[in-house]
PDB file of C-alpha atoms in Angstrom:
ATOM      1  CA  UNK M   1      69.588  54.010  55.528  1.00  0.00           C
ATOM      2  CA  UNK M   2      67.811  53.916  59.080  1.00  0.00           C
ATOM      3  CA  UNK M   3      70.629  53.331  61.627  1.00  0.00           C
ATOM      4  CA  UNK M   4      69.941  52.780  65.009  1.00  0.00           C
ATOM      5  CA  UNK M   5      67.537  54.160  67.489  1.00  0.00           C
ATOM      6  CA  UNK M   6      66.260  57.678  67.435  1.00  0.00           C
ATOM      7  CA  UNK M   7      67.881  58.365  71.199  1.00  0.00           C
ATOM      8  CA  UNK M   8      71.424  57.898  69.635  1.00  0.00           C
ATOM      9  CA  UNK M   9      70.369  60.453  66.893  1.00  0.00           C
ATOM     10  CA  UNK M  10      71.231  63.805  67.175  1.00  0.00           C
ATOM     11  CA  UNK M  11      68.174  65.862  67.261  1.00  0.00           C
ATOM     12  CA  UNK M  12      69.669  69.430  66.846  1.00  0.00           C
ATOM     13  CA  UNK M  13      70.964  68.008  63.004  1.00  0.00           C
ATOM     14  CA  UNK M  14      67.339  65.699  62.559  1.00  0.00           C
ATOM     15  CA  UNK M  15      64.445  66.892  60.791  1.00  0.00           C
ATOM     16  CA  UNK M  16      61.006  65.752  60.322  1.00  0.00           C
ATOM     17  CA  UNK M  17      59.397  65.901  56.823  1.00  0.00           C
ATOM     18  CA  UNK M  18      56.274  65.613  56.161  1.00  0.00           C
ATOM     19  CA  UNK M  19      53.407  65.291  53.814  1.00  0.00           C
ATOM     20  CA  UNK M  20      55.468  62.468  51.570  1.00  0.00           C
ATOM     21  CA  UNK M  21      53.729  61.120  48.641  1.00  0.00           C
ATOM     22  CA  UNK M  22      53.217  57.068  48.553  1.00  0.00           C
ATOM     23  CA  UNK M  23      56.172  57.033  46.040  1.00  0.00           C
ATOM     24  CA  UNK M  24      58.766  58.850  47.829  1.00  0.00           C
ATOM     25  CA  UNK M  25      60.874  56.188  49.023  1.00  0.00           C
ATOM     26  CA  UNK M  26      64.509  56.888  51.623  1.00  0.00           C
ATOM     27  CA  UNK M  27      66.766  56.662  48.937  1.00  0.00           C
ATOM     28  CA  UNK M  28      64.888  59.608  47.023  1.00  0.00           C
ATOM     29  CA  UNK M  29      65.041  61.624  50.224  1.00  0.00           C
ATOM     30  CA  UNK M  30      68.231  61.099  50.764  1.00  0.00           C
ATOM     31  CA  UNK M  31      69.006  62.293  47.122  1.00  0.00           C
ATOM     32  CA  UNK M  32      66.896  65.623  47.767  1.00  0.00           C
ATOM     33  CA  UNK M  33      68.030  66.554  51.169  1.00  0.00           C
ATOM     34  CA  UNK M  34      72.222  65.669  50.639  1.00  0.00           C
ATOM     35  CA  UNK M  35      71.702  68.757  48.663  1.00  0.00           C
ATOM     36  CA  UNK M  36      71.550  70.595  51.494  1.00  0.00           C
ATOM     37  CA  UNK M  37      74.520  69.047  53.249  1.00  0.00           C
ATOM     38  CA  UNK M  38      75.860  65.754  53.994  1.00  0.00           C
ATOM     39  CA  UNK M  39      73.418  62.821  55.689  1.00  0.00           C
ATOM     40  CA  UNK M  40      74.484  60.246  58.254  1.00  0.00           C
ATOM     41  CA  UNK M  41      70.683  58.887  58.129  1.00  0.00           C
ATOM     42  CA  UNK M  42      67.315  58.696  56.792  1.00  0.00           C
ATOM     43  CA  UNK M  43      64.158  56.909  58.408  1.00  0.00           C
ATOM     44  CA  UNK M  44      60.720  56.482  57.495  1.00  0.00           C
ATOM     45  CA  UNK M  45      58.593  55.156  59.896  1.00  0.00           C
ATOM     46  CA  UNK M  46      56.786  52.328  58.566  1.00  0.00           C
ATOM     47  CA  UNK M  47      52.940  50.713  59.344  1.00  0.00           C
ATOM     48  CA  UNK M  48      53.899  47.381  60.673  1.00  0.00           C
ATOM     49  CA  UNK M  49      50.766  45.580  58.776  1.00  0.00           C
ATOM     50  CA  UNK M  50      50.848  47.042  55.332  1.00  0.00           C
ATOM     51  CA  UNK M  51      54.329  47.893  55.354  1.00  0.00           C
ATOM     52  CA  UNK M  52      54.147  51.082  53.697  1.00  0.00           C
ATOM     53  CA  UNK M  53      55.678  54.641  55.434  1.00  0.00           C
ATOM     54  CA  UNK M  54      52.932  56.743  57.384  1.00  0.00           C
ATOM     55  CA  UNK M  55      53.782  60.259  55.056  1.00  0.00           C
ATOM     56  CA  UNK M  56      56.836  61.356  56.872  1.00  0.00           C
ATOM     57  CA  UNK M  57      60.320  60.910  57.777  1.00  0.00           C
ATOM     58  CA  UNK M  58      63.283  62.085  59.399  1.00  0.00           C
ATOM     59  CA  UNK M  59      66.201  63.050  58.074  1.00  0.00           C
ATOM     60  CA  UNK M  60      69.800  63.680  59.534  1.00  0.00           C
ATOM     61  CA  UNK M  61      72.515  65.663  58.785  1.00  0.00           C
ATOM     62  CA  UNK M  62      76.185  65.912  60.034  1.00  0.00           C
ATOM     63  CA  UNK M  63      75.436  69.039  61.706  1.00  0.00           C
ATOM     64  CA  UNK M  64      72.871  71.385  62.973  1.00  0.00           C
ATOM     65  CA  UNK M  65      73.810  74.532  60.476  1.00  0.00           C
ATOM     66  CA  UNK M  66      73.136  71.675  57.535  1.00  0.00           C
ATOM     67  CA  UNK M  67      69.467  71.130  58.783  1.00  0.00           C
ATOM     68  CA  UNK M  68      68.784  74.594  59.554  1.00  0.00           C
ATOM     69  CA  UNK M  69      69.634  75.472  55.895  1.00  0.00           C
ATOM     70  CA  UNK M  70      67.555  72.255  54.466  1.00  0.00           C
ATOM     71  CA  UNK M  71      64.642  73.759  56.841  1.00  0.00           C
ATOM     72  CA  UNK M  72      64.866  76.697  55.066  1.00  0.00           C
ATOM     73  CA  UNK M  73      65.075  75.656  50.995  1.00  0.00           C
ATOM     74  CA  UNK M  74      63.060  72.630  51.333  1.00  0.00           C
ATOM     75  CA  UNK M  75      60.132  73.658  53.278  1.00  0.00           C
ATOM     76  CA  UNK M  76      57.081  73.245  51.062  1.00  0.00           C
ATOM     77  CA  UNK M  77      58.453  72.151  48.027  1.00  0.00           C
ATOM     78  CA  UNK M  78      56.360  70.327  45.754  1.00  0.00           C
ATOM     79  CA  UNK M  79      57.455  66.197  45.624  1.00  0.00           C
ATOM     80  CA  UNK M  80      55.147  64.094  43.587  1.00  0.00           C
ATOM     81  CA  UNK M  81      52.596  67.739  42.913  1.00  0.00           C
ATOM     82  CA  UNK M  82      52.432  67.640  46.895  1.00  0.00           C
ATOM     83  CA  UNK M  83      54.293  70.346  49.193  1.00  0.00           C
ATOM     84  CA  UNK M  84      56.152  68.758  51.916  1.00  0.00           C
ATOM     85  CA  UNK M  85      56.584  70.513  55.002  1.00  0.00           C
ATOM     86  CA  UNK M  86      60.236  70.532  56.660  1.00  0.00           C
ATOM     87  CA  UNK M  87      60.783  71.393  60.548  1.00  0.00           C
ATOM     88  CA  UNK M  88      63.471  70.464  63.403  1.00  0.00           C
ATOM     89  CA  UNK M  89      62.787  67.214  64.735  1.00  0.00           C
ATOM     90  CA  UNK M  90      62.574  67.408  68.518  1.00  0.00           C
ATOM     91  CA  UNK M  91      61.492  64.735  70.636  1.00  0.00           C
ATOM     92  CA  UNK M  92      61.209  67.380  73.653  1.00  0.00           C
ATOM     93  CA  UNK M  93      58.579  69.464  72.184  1.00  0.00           C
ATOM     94  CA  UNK M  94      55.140  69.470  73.192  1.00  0.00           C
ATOM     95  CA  UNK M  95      52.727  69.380  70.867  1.00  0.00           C
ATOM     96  CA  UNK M  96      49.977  72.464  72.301  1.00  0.00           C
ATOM     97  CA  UNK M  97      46.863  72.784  69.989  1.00  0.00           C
ATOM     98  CA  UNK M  98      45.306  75.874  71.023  1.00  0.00           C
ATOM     99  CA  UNK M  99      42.645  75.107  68.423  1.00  0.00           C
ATOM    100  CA  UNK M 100      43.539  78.142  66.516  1.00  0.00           C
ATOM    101  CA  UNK M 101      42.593  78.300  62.608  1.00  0.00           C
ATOM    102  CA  UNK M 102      42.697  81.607  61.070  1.00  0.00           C
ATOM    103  CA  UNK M 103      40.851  82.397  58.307  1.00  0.00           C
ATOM    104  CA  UNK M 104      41.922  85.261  55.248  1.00  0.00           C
ATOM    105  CA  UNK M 105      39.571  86.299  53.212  1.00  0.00           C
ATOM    106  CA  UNK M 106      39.702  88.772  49.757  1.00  0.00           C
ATOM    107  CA  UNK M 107      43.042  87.334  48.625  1.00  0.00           C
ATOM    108  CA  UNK M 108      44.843  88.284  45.567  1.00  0.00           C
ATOM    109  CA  UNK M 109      44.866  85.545  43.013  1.00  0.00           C
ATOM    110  CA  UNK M 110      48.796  85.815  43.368  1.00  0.00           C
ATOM    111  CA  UNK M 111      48.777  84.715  46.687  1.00  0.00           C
ATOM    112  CA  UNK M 112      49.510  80.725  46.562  1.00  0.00           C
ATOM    113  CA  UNK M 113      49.634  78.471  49.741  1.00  0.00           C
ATOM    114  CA  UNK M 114      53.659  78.609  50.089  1.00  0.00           C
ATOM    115  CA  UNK M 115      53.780  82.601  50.515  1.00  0.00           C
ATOM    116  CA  UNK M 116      50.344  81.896  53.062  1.00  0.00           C
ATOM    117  CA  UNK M 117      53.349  79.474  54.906  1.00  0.00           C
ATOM    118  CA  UNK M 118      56.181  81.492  54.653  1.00  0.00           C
ATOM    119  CA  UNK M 119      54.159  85.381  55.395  1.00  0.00           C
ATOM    120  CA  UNK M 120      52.839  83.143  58.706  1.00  0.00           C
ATOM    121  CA  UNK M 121      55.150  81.049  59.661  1.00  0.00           C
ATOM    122  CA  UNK M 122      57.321  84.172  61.448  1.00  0.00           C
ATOM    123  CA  UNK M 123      54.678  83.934  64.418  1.00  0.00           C
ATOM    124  CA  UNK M 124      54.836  80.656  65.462  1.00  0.00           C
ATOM    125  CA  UNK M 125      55.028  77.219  64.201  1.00  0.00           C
ATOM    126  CA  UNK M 126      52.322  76.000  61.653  1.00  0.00           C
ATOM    127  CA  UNK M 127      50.062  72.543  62.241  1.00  0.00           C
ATOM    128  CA  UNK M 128      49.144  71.627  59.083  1.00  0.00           C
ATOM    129  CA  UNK M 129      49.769  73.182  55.603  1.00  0.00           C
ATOM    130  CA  UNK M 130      47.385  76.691  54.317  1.00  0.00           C
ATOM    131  CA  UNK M 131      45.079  75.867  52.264  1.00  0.00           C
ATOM    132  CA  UNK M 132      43.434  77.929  49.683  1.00  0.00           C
ATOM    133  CA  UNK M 133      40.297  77.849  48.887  1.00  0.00           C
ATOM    134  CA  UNK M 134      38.449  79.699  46.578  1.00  0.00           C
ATOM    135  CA  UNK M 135      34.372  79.712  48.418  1.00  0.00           C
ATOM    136  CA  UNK M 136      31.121  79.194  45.949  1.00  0.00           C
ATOM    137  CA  UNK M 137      29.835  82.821  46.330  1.00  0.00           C
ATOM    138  CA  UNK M 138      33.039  84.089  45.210  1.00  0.00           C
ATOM    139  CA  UNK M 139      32.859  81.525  42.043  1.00  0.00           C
ATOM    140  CA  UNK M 140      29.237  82.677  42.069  1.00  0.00           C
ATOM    141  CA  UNK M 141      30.487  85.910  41.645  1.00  0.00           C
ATOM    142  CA  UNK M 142      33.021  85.264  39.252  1.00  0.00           C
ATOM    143  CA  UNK M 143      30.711  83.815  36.949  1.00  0.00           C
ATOM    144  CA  UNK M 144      28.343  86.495  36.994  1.00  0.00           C
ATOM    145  CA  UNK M 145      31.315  89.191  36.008  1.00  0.00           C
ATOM    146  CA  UNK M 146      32.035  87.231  32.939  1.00  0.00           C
ATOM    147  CA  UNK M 147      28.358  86.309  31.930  1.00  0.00           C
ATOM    148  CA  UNK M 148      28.006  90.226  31.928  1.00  0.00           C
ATOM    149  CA  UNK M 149      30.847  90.865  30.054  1.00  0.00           C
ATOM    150  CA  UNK M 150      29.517  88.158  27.401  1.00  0.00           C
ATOM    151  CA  UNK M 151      25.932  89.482  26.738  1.00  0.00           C
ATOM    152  CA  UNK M 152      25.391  92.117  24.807  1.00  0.00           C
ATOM    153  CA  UNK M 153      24.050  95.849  26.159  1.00  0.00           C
TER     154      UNK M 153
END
């Protein structure tokens, strides 16, 4: 499924996935992203002493419309109980860490790390996938409310 060199590819239809699972081999991501439109390659870089892919890929489709649409469906999907994370492939773009990390506090229980993605994703392009993360004092806090609720008056 990898054909030829990545300078012959054509980088406005090629995306990069990320955050692949162990298991998720180029046949199975060719399966899930032909879904989105038809392929002319898949490649998963490999680690030239153990073999095995380094957690990401590249994908390309016939056309750039085809990847934009993939972008947008399969972004953050869960494969194998992980969420990959689906972007443009561009050898031309420079990689600027600012060093930004923002953090949100008093979230609503409803809020998972997809709509996190999605809500911040319309400011700029995202590093590395939200995390939430639920801090001791609030557990701390939580288990105080229900202890309360549980004794008697």
């Amino acid at each position: 499924m990898a054909n030829g060199p990545i300078a012959e590819r054509n980088r406005d239809a090629t995306i990069y996935v990320g955050g692949l699972d162990d298991k998720v081999s180029e046949s199975l991501l060719w399966e899930l992203f032909v879904q989105a439109g038809p392929l002319v390659n898949v490649h998963m870089p490999k680690d030239r002493v153990t073999m095995m892919h380094q957690g990401y890929g590249f994908v390309e489709f016939m056309g750039e419309e085809d990847a934009d649409y993939a972008i947008k469906i399969m972004n953050m999907i869960k494969l194998y109980g992980k969420p990959i994370r689906v972007n443009k492939a561009s050898a031309h773009q420079k990689n600027l860490d600012v060093g930004a990390n923002i953090f949100i506090g008093n979230l609503d229980p409803e809020v998972d790390e997809k709509l996190l993605y999605d809500t911040f994703s319309a400011f700029g392009v995202i590093l590395q996938t939200p995390k939430k993360l639920v801090t001791q004092r609030a557990l701390h806090s939580l288990t105080l409310q229900v202890l309360r609720h549980l004794t008697p008056p």
